[in-house]
Short mmCIF file of C-alpha atoms in Angstrom, two decimals:
data_model
loop_
_atom_site.label_atom_id
_atom_site.label_comp_id
_atom_site.label_asym_id
_atom_site.label_seq_id
_atom_site.Cartn_x
_atom_site.Cartn_y
_atom_site.Cartn_z
CA MET W 1 -23.52 5.87 27.91
CA LYS W 2 -24.02 3.00 30.47
CA LYS W 3 -25.23 0.78 27.63
CA ASN W 4 -22.24 1.66 25.53
CA ALA W 5 -19.88 0.99 28.39
CA ARG W 6 -21.42 -2.45 28.90
CA ILE W 7 -21.04 -3.23 25.19
CA ILE W 8 -17.35 -2.25 25.37
CA ARG W 9 -16.77 -4.54 28.36
CA ILE W 10 -18.49 -7.50 26.66
CA LEU W 11 -16.61 -7.03 23.39
CA HIS W 12 -13.31 -6.62 25.23
CA ALA W 13 -13.99 -9.85 27.17
CA PHE W 14 -14.49 -11.67 23.82
CA THR W 15 -11.12 -10.39 22.69
CA MET W 16 -9.32 -11.54 25.77
CA ILE W 17 -11.00 -15.01 25.74
CA SER W 18 -10.30 -15.61 22.08
CA ALA W 19 -6.65 -14.63 22.49
CA MET W 20 -5.95 -17.30 25.07
CA GLN W 21 -4.89 -20.07 22.62
CA ILE W 22 -1.90 -19.19 20.49
CA SER W 23 0.13 -21.13 17.93
CA ALA W 24 3.52 -22.67 18.34
CA SER W 25 6.63 -20.53 17.87
CA ALA W 26 6.96 -19.26 14.34
CA GLN W 27 10.04 -19.19 12.16
CA GLY W 28 11.85 -15.93 11.54
CA TRP W 29 10.76 -13.60 8.74
CA ASP W 30 14.18 -12.35 7.76
CA GLY W 31 15.15 -15.03 5.18
CA PRO W 32 13.87 -17.58 2.70
CA LYS W 33 10.49 -17.86 4.48
CA CYS W 34 9.64 -14.21 3.71
CA ARG W 35 10.97 -14.45 0.12
CA ASP W 36 8.85 -17.50 -0.62
CA ILE W 37 5.70 -16.02 0.85
CA VAL W 38 6.08 -12.66 -0.91
CA MET W 39 7.07 -14.10 -4.32
CA SER W 40 4.64 -17.02 -4.42
CA GLY W 41 1.77 -16.46 -6.86
CA ASN W 42 3.85 -14.53 -9.41
CA GLU W 43 5.41 -17.53 -11.13
CA TYR W 44 2.58 -17.93 -13.64
CA LYS W 45 3.12 -14.40 -14.92
CA PHE W 46 6.53 -15.49 -16.23
CA ALA W 47 5.48 -18.97 -17.39
CA SER W 48 7.60 -20.45 -14.64
CA ARG W 49 7.15 -23.57 -12.54
CA SER W 50 8.97 -22.34 -9.50
CA ILE W 51 10.27 -19.10 -7.85
CA ALA W 52 13.88 -19.99 -8.75
CA GLU W 53 12.88 -20.36 -12.43
CA MET W 54 10.97 -17.13 -12.37
CA LEU W 55 13.98 -15.23 -10.94
CA SER W 56 16.26 -16.85 -13.39
CA LYS W 57 14.17 -15.55 -16.28
CA ILE W 58 13.89 -12.07 -14.81
CA GLU W 59 17.56 -11.78 -14.16
CA ALA W 60 18.61 -13.06 -17.58
CA THR W 61 16.74 -10.46 -19.62
CA ASP W 62 15.43 -6.92 -19.80
CA ILE W 63 11.86 -5.81 -20.09
CA ASP W 64 11.82 -5.72 -23.90
CA ASP W 65 13.01 -9.35 -24.08
CA LEU W 66 10.69 -10.73 -21.39
CA LYS W 67 8.56 -12.71 -23.85
CA GLY W 68 5.26 -14.25 -22.92
CA ASN W 69 4.96 -12.53 -19.55
CA THR W 70 1.59 -11.32 -18.29
CA VAL W 71 2.89 -8.46 -16.19
CA ARG W 72 0.87 -5.36 -16.92
CA SER W 73 2.05 -2.81 -14.37
CA PRO W 74 5.06 -1.50 -12.49
CA TRP W 75 3.25 -2.44 -9.27
CA GLU W 76 3.39 -6.13 -10.12
CA MET W 77 7.15 -5.99 -10.67
CA GLY W 78 7.45 -4.11 -7.41
CA LEU W 79 5.93 -6.99 -5.46
CA ILE W 80 8.97 -9.14 -6.35
CA PRO W 81 11.82 -8.50 -3.83
CA ASN W 82 14.67 -8.80 -6.36
CA VAL W 83 16.90 -6.09 -7.77
CA ALA W 84 16.46 -7.14 -11.42
CA ALA W 85 12.63 -7.30 -10.98
CA ARG W 86 12.51 -3.88 -9.33
CA LYS W 87 14.60 -2.32 -12.04
CA LEU W 88 12.33 -3.87 -14.71
CA GLY W 89 9.42 -2.27 -12.82
CA TYR W 90 11.12 1.10 -12.98
CA GLN W 91 11.74 0.62 -16.72
CA PHE W 92 8.13 -0.35 -17.29
CA GLN W 93 7.13 2.82 -15.55
CA LEU W 94 9.22 4.91 -17.98
CA LYS W 95 7.76 3.10 -20.92
CA MET W 96 4.20 3.72 -19.79
CA ILE W 97 4.96 7.43 -19.27
CA HIS W 98 6.44 7.70 -22.71
CA ALA W 99 3.66 5.73 -24.40
CA TRP W 100 0.85 7.84 -22.84
CA ALA W 101 2.46 11.06 -23.85
CA ARG W 102 2.61 9.70 -27.41
CA ASN W 103 -1.05 8.92 -27.35
CA GLN W 104 -0.43 5.15 -27.21
CA ARG W 105 -2.59 2.88 -25.02
CA MET W 106 -2.02 -0.18 -22.84
CA GLU W 107 -1.63 -2.67 -25.65
CA ALA W 108 1.28 -0.67 -27.09
CA TYR W 109 3.40 -0.33 -23.89
CA ASP W 110 5.37 -3.48 -24.11
CA LYS W 111 6.22 -2.84 -27.81
CA MET W 112 7.85 0.54 -27.22
CA PRO W 113 11.55 1.08 -26.40
CA ILE W 114 12.65 2.70 -23.17
CA ALA W 115 13.30 6.33 -24.18
CA LEU W 116 15.09 8.07 -21.30
CA GLN W 117 15.32 11.38 -23.16
CA ALA W 118 11.68 11.32 -23.96
CA VAL W 119 10.73 10.86 -20.29
CA ARG W 120 13.16 13.61 -19.27
CA ALA W 121 11.49 15.88 -21.82
CA ILE W 122 8.08 15.05 -20.31
CA LEU W 123 9.32 15.82 -16.79
CA ALA W 124 10.78 19.10 -18.07
CA GLY W 125 7.36 20.08 -19.46
CA ASN W 126 8.62 20.29 -23.05
CA PRO W 127 5.60 21.40 -25.09
CA LYS W 128 6.52 19.06 -28.02
CA ALA W 129 6.62 16.10 -25.61
CA LEU W 130 3.17 16.84 -24.24
CA GLU W 131 1.30 18.06 -27.35
CA THR W 132 -0.95 15.02 -27.64
CA LEU W 133 -2.41 15.55 -24.17
CA PRO W 134 -5.46 17.84 -23.51
CA ILE W 135 -4.92 21.37 -22.44
CA ALA W 136 -7.90 21.18 -20.00
CA ASN W 137 -9.52 18.24 -18.19
CA ASN W 138 -12.23 18.65 -15.58
CA ASP W 139 -12.24 14.98 -14.55
CA LEU W 140 -9.79 15.52 -11.70
CA ASP W 141 -11.96 18.20 -10.15
CA LEU W 142 -15.04 16.03 -10.52
CA LEU W 143 -13.18 13.12 -8.90
CA ALA W 144 -12.19 15.17 -5.87
CA SER W 145 -15.62 16.81 -5.50
CA GLN W 146 -17.67 13.63 -5.23
CA PRO W 147 -19.40 13.75 -1.80
CA GLU W 148 -19.19 9.99 -1.23
CA GLY W 149 -17.44 6.94 -2.63
CA ASP W 150 -18.96 4.68 -5.23
CA ARG W 151 -18.32 1.43 -3.35
CA LEU W 152 -21.71 0.10 -2.21
CA ASP W 153 -20.19 -2.17 0.50
CA LEU W 154 -18.57 0.87 2.14
CA ARG W 155 -21.72 2.93 1.88
CA SER W 156 -23.63 0.32 3.84
CA ILE W 157 -21.30 0.65 6.93
CA GLY W 158 -23.04 2.65 9.60
CA GLY W 159 -22.10 4.28 12.94
CA ILE W 160 -23.05 1.19 15.03
CA GLU W 161 -20.68 -1.02 13.00
CA GLU W 162 -17.92 1.53 13.29
CA PHE W 163 -18.33 1.97 16.96
CA SER W 164 -18.50 -1.73 17.64
CA PHE W 165 -15.32 -2.28 15.51
CA CYS W 166 -13.44 0.33 17.64
CA ALA W 167 -14.93 -1.03 20.93
CA TYR W 168 -13.90 -4.60 20.13
CA TYR W 169 -10.28 -3.82 19.40
CA SER W 170 -9.63 -0.68 21.42
CA PRO W 171 -12.22 -0.41 24.22
CA ARG W 172 -10.43 2.40 26.06
CA GLN W 173 -10.33 4.62 22.97
CA ALA W 174 -13.61 3.53 21.46
CA LEU W 175 -15.25 6.87 21.20
CA SER W 176 -12.30 8.82 19.79
CA CYS W 177 -11.52 5.85 17.54
CA TYR W 178 -15.11 5.78 16.24
CA GLU W 179 -15.22 9.56 15.54
CA ALA W 180 -11.95 9.42 13.60
CA LEU W 181 -12.84 6.24 11.78
CA ASP W 182 -16.19 7.72 10.64
CA ARG W 183 -14.35 10.67 9.10
CA ILE W 184 -11.70 8.45 7.50
CA LEU W 185 -14.32 6.32 5.79
CA GLN W 186 -16.07 9.42 4.49
CA ASP W 187 -13.08 11.45 3.41
CA MET W 188 -11.06 8.56 1.96
CA ALA W 189 -13.91 6.68 0.26
CA PRO W 190 -12.78 5.57 -3.23
CA VAL W 191 -14.35 6.68 -6.45
CA GLN W 192 -13.34 4.58 -9.52
CA ASN W 193 -11.05 2.76 -7.15
CA ILE W 194 -9.10 5.94 -6.43
CA THR W 195 -8.80 7.06 -2.78
CA ALA W 196 -7.09 10.11 -1.24
CA ARG W 197 -8.86 12.09 -3.95
CA SER W 198 -8.49 15.46 -2.34
CA GLU W 199 -4.77 14.92 -1.77
CA ILE W 200 -4.27 13.80 -5.38
CA GLN W 201 -5.92 16.90 -6.72
CA GLN W 202 -3.76 19.16 -4.56
CA VAL W 203 -0.50 17.47 -5.39
CA LEU W 204 -1.20 17.37 -9.11
CA THR W 205 -2.41 20.91 -9.51
CA GLU W 206 -0.81 23.19 -6.94
CA GLU W 207 2.41 24.90 -7.92
CA PRO W 208 4.49 24.23 -4.75
CA TYR W 209 4.52 20.51 -5.54
CA ARG W 210 5.53 20.71 -9.18
CA LYS W 211 9.22 21.70 -9.25
CA PRO W 212 10.33 19.72 -6.12
CA LEU W 213 8.76 16.45 -7.28
CA ILE W 214 10.05 16.72 -10.88
CA GLY W 215 13.50 17.51 -9.56
CA LEU W 216 13.53 14.55 -7.26
CA ALA W 217 12.33 12.24 -9.99
CA LEU W 218 15.13 13.34 -12.26
CA ASP W 219 17.66 12.87 -9.43
CA TYR W 220 16.48 9.25 -8.94
CA MET W 221 16.54 8.63 -12.69
CA ASN W 222 20.05 9.89 -12.99
CA ARG W 223 21.26 7.73 -10.11
CA ILE W 224 19.66 4.56 -11.42
CA GLU W 225 20.91 5.11 -14.99
CA SER W 226 24.46 5.89 -13.86
CA GLY W 227 24.51 3.01 -11.39
CA GLU W 228 25.13 5.41 -8.50
CA SER W 229 24.02 4.24 -5.00
CA ILE W 230 21.32 5.99 -3.07
CA GLY W 231 23.42 5.51 0.07
CA ASP W 232 21.86 6.04 3.41
CA ARG W 233 19.10 8.31 2.24
CA ARG W 234 15.36 7.85 2.95
CA LEU W 235 12.34 8.69 0.91
CA ASP W 236 10.59 10.74 3.59
CA GLU W 237 13.76 12.68 4.30
CA ASP W 238 14.23 13.40 0.63
CA LEU W 239 10.68 14.73 0.34
CA ARG W 240 11.12 16.94 3.38
CA ARG W 241 14.30 18.35 1.91
CA VAL W 242 12.76 19.27 -1.42
CA MET W 243 9.23 20.19 -0.25
CA LYS W 244 10.49 22.36 2.60
CA ASN W 245 7.09 21.99 4.29
CA GLU W 246 5.91 19.21 6.59
CA ASP W 247 2.24 19.24 5.55
CA ARG W 248 3.06 19.13 1.85
CA THR W 249 5.51 16.32 2.51
CA TRP W 250 2.79 14.25 4.16
CA LYS W 251 0.36 14.99 1.26
CA VAL W 252 2.88 13.55 -1.19
CA LEU W 253 3.42 10.51 1.03
CA ALA W 254 -0.39 10.03 1.07
CA VAL W 255 -0.62 10.14 -2.72
CA LEU W 256 2.28 7.74 -3.12
CA ALA W 257 0.56 5.44 -0.62
CA ALA W 258 -2.80 5.67 -2.40
CA ARG W 259 -1.38 4.64 -5.75
CA GLY W 260 1.64 2.41 -4.96
CA ALA W 261 3.55 2.27 -8.24
CA ASN W 262 0.45 2.26 -10.39
CA PHE W 263 0.30 5.89 -11.43
CA TYR W 264 -1.07 4.94 -14.83
CA LYS W 265 -4.47 4.87 -13.04
CA LEU W 266 -4.25 8.69 -13.04
CA TYR W 267 -3.50 9.07 -16.72
CA GLY W 268 -7.17 9.60 -17.55
CA TYR W 269 -7.01 12.83 -15.47
CA ALA W 270 -3.87 14.11 -17.24
CA THR W 271 -3.37 17.56 -18.86
CA ARG W 272 -0.30 19.06 -20.42
CA SER W 273 0.13 20.93 -17.14
CA ASN W 274 -0.21 18.05 -14.63
CA PHE W 275 1.19 15.09 -16.52
CA PRO W 276 4.83 15.95 -15.64
CA VAL W 277 3.80 15.67 -11.97
CA ILE W 278 1.99 12.38 -12.52
CA ALA W 279 5.11 11.11 -14.33
CA ALA W 280 7.37 12.31 -11.52
CA LEU W 281 5.32 10.47 -8.90
CA GLY W 282 5.46 7.37 -11.03
CA VAL W 283 9.23 7.55 -11.31
CA ILE W 284 9.69 8.23 -7.60
CA SER W 285 7.41 5.30 -6.59
CA SER W 286 9.22 2.75 -8.80
CA ALA W 287 12.68 4.12 -7.99
CA ALA W 288 11.95 3.82 -4.34
CA LEU W 289 11.19 0.16 -4.70
CA TYR W 290 14.47 -0.36 -6.53
CA PHE W 291 16.38 1.49 -3.84
CA ASP W 292 14.69 -0.57 -1.20
CA GLN W 293 16.23 -3.72 -2.67
CA MET W 294 19.62 -2.09 -3.15
CA ASN W 295 19.68 -1.12 0.60
CA GLU W 296 18.74 -4.63 1.77
CA ALA W 297 22.18 -5.17 3.37
CA ILE W 298 21.84 -2.36 5.87
CA GLY W 299 18.59 -3.77 7.34
CA GLU W 300 16.50 -0.64 6.73
CA ARG W 301 14.62 0.20 3.53
CA PHE W 302 14.64 3.44 1.58
CA SER W 303 10.90 3.58 1.50
CA PHE W 304 10.56 3.45 5.30
CA PRO W 305 11.68 6.11 7.79
CA ARG W 306 14.95 5.86 9.60
CA GLY W 307 14.72 3.57 12.63
CA VAL W 308 12.26 1.12 11.14
CA LYS W 309 13.90 -2.22 10.34
CA VAL W 310 12.29 -4.19 7.55
CA ALA W 311 13.93 -7.44 6.51
CA CYS W 312 10.71 -8.80 4.95
CA ASP W 313 10.17 -6.50 1.99
CA SER W 314 6.82 -7.07 0.20
CA GLY W 315 7.00 -3.89 -1.97
CA LYS W 316 4.00 -2.46 -0.06
CA SER W 317 5.45 0.27 2.04
CA TYR W 318 2.28 2.14 1.08
CA HIS W 319 0.42 0.30 3.80
CA PHE W 320 2.87 1.85 6.33
CA TRP W 321 2.53 5.34 4.96
CA MET W 322 -1.23 5.36 4.55
CA ALA W 323 -1.77 4.33 8.17
CA ALA W 324 0.83 6.95 9.25
CA TYR W 325 -0.83 9.67 7.23
CA LEU W 326 -4.30 8.85 8.56
CA THR W 327 -2.98 8.81 12.13
CA ARG W 328 -1.39 12.20 11.71
CA SER W 329 -4.44 13.70 9.90
CA TYR W 330 -7.26 12.27 12.07
CA GLY W 331 -5.56 11.91 15.48
CA SER W 332 -6.28 8.26 16.18
CA LYS W 333 -3.81 5.53 15.47
CA TRP W 334 -6.49 2.92 16.15
CA ALA W 335 -8.85 4.45 13.62
CA ALA W 336 -6.10 4.57 11.05
CA TYR W 337 -5.05 0.97 11.75
CA LEU W 338 -8.61 -0.39 11.81
CA SER W 339 -9.33 1.13 8.43
CA SER W 340 -6.55 -1.17 7.20
CA VAL W 341 -7.88 -4.09 9.13
CA ALA W 342 -11.31 -3.62 7.60
CA TYR W 343 -9.77 -3.51 4.16
CA GLN W 344 -7.86 -6.80 4.75
CA MET W 345 -10.97 -8.45 6.18
CA ARG W 346 -13.67 -7.37 3.67
CA SER W 347 -11.95 -6.30 0.45
CA ASP W 348 -13.49 -8.06 -2.53
CA THR W 349 -11.24 -7.31 -5.58
CA GLU W 350 -9.53 -9.24 -8.31
CA PHE W 351 -6.82 -10.39 -5.87
CA ARG W 352 -8.83 -10.64 -2.59
CA LYS W 353 -11.96 -12.34 -1.41
CA PRO W 354 -13.26 -12.24 2.20
CA GLU W 355 -13.91 -15.96 2.30
CA ARG W 356 -10.40 -16.99 1.17
CA ALA W 357 -9.00 -16.54 4.68
CA PHE W 358 -11.32 -19.25 5.85
CA ILE W 359 -10.80 -21.62 2.91
CA ASP W 360 -6.97 -21.56 3.15
CA SER W 361 -4.88 -22.81 6.06
CA TRP W 362 -4.33 -20.22 8.84
CA ASN W 363 -0.70 -19.86 7.61
CA SER W 364 -1.29 -20.09 3.89
CA ILE W 365 0.55 -17.84 1.48
CA ALA W 366 -2.47 -15.51 1.14
CA ASN W 367 -3.00 -15.29 4.89
CA GLN W 368 0.68 -14.65 5.58
CA LYS W 369 0.59 -11.83 3.05
CA ILE W 370 -2.29 -10.31 5.01
CA ARG W 371 -0.08 -10.48 8.14
CA ILE W 372 2.65 -8.58 6.33
CA ASP W 373 0.24 -5.86 5.31
CA LEU W 374 -1.16 -5.65 8.88
CA ALA W 375 2.33 -5.42 10.35
CA TYR W 376 3.19 -2.53 8.03
CA SER W 377 -0.01 -0.65 8.80
CA ALA W 378 0.25 -1.14 12.60
CA THR W 379 3.86 0.14 12.56
CA GLY W 380 2.94 3.09 10.39
CA ALA W 381 0.10 4.09 12.73
CA ASP W 382 2.31 3.79 15.77
CA TYR W 383 5.14 5.62 14.12
CA ALA W 384 3.01 8.69 13.28
CA GLU W 385 1.72 8.92 16.82
CA ARG W 386 5.19 8.76 18.32
CA LEU W 387 6.53 11.19 15.80
CA LYS W 388 3.78 13.66 16.77
CA ASN W 389 4.74 13.26 20.42
CA GLY W 390 8.40 13.78 19.68
CA GLY W 391 9.50 10.27 20.47
CA ILE W 392 12.56 8.48 19.06
CA TYR W 393 11.45 5.57 16.93
CA ASN W 394 13.21 2.24 16.68
CA PHE W 395 11.07 -0.64 15.55
CA ASP W 396 11.46 -4.08 13.91
CA ILE W 397 8.51 -4.93 11.68
CA ASP W 398 9.65 -8.53 11.46
CA GLU W 399 9.15 -9.01 15.20
CA THR W 400 5.56 -7.81 14.72
CA LEU W 401 5.11 -10.35 11.98
CA SER W 402 6.22 -13.13 14.38
CA ILE W 403 3.81 -11.78 17.03
CA LEU W 404 0.96 -11.91 14.53
CA GLU W 405 1.80 -15.39 13.41
CA ASN W 406 2.20 -16.66 16.94
CA GLY W 407 -1.16 -15.13 17.81
CA SER W 408 -3.16 -17.26 15.46
CA GLU W 409 -5.51 -19.79 17.02
CA MET W 410 -5.01 -22.02 13.89
CA PRO W 411 -8.69 -22.83 13.16
CA PRO W 412 -8.98 -25.52 10.48
CA PRO W 413 -9.95 -24.53 6.90
CA ILE W 414 -13.58 -24.83 5.85
CA SER W 415 -15.20 -25.28 2.42
CA ALA W 416 -15.70 -22.37 0.01
CA THR W 417 -19.51 -22.87 0.23
CA LYS W 418 -19.46 -22.70 4.04
CA ALA W 419 -17.09 -19.74 4.10
CA LYS W 420 -19.31 -17.76 1.76
CA GLY W 421 -22.37 -18.74 3.77
CA ILE W 422 -20.87 -17.46 7.04
CA TRP W 423 -20.06 -14.07 5.55
CA SER W 424 -23.54 -13.68 3.96
CA SER W 425 -25.69 -15.07 6.79
CA SER W 426 -23.75 -14.36 9.98
CA PRO W 427 -21.21 -11.55 9.60
CA ILE W 428 -20.59 -11.45 13.34
CA SER W 429 -19.57 -15.14 13.31
CA ALA W 430 -17.44 -14.46 10.24
CA PHE W 431 -15.80 -11.52 12.00
CA LEU W 432 -14.99 -13.66 15.06
CA ARG W 433 -13.52 -16.45 12.95
CA TRP W 434 -11.38 -13.98 11.04
CA ASN W 435 -10.23 -12.53 14.33
CA ARG W 436 -9.21 -16.03 15.51
CA ILE W 437 -6.94 -16.42 12.46
CA PHE W 438 -5.23 -13.01 12.58
CA HIS W 439 -5.75 -11.30 16.03
CA PRO W 440 -4.69 -7.97 14.42
CA GLU W 441 -4.79 -6.17 17.71
CA LYS W 442 -1.60 -7.92 18.70
CA ALA W 443 0.33 -5.88 16.16
CA MET W 444 -0.49 -2.80 18.19
CA GLN W 445 0.68 -4.20 21.48
#
């Protein structure tokens, strides 16, 4: 124990020393700056040369007339904070649901019309609307029962790394953080890029979830199609009202957070029984993004709980809710938040590379997007802890963004070769450099 205490003191000293230099005052995140950061990188999907041209094309058409676009999912449309884009994402979600029930595949989605009655029939469980789907499918049970994830980089993480991570960022809660983080990494380990596997199985197959979720999805559809405002409602409050059970409400929030708006990733696990629930979750996720944009004027977003102000809307409220769910389930807000920090730091996917943070400027578009994700996660973790303790929550995520931006030490970019070399040959040096750029602990202060 004495050795561990000494490690904690040393790592904490590194944190304090590296935090001494901070950047100059940052601009606010409640206007054009946020819009440009969030939207940048999507222009090519619409054969546009600028954000303004992209928005002009989106607003002048509907999804069936959006020729030449490379958008392939409702999630991509949800990342664009614009009412027309969010509605197109919702319409795309309906088309995908309809297409899958008709035994069509991805290449056919953008050629099919939006069939509202067909989607309503699917949600209602109409046997005719679901007849092409299998009666039984064991894949969902197999997915949930896998004892460990299939990501090799996550399997290589051991207890020493987990404890050191907790000790570096939260020395006073290092042990409790480590114990919770270890369980999070085991329980939430992805298989086939799907996490929250146990929660997904429960929500898709257990009867108490079915009727409430389908009813809520139909409510949202009716409001969007009639042009009726969602008013001052909130997603979490709607779920509590229809689920009538706090634990089940949080399970649904976890599943929505695990999938974002891309519920087509679960189509391969569909049956005639569970597909209406998959479809309902898809509708709810895309409708929530649309309502977020419609509620922009009141300063709070439909997808976030009451009291959380979000001017900078990236379409990723799932970062907030996943951190909140993990905090509530595992009892450590630091473990929940650091699981998100680890993802931001080391994720190697189509859209992310660990070395990119070093190659780009400290305040590049990509690095600023990481700060938005971190701000959402930190707020979600803190929210769940305060909710558990009965506290009243009022929080401005955009202030957290400014704190994170001001906290950067602004190290200069390095070459791609050098960046990759640091991660492969000296992961501790890479970690310390990443920390100099983001100082994620500041979001929790």
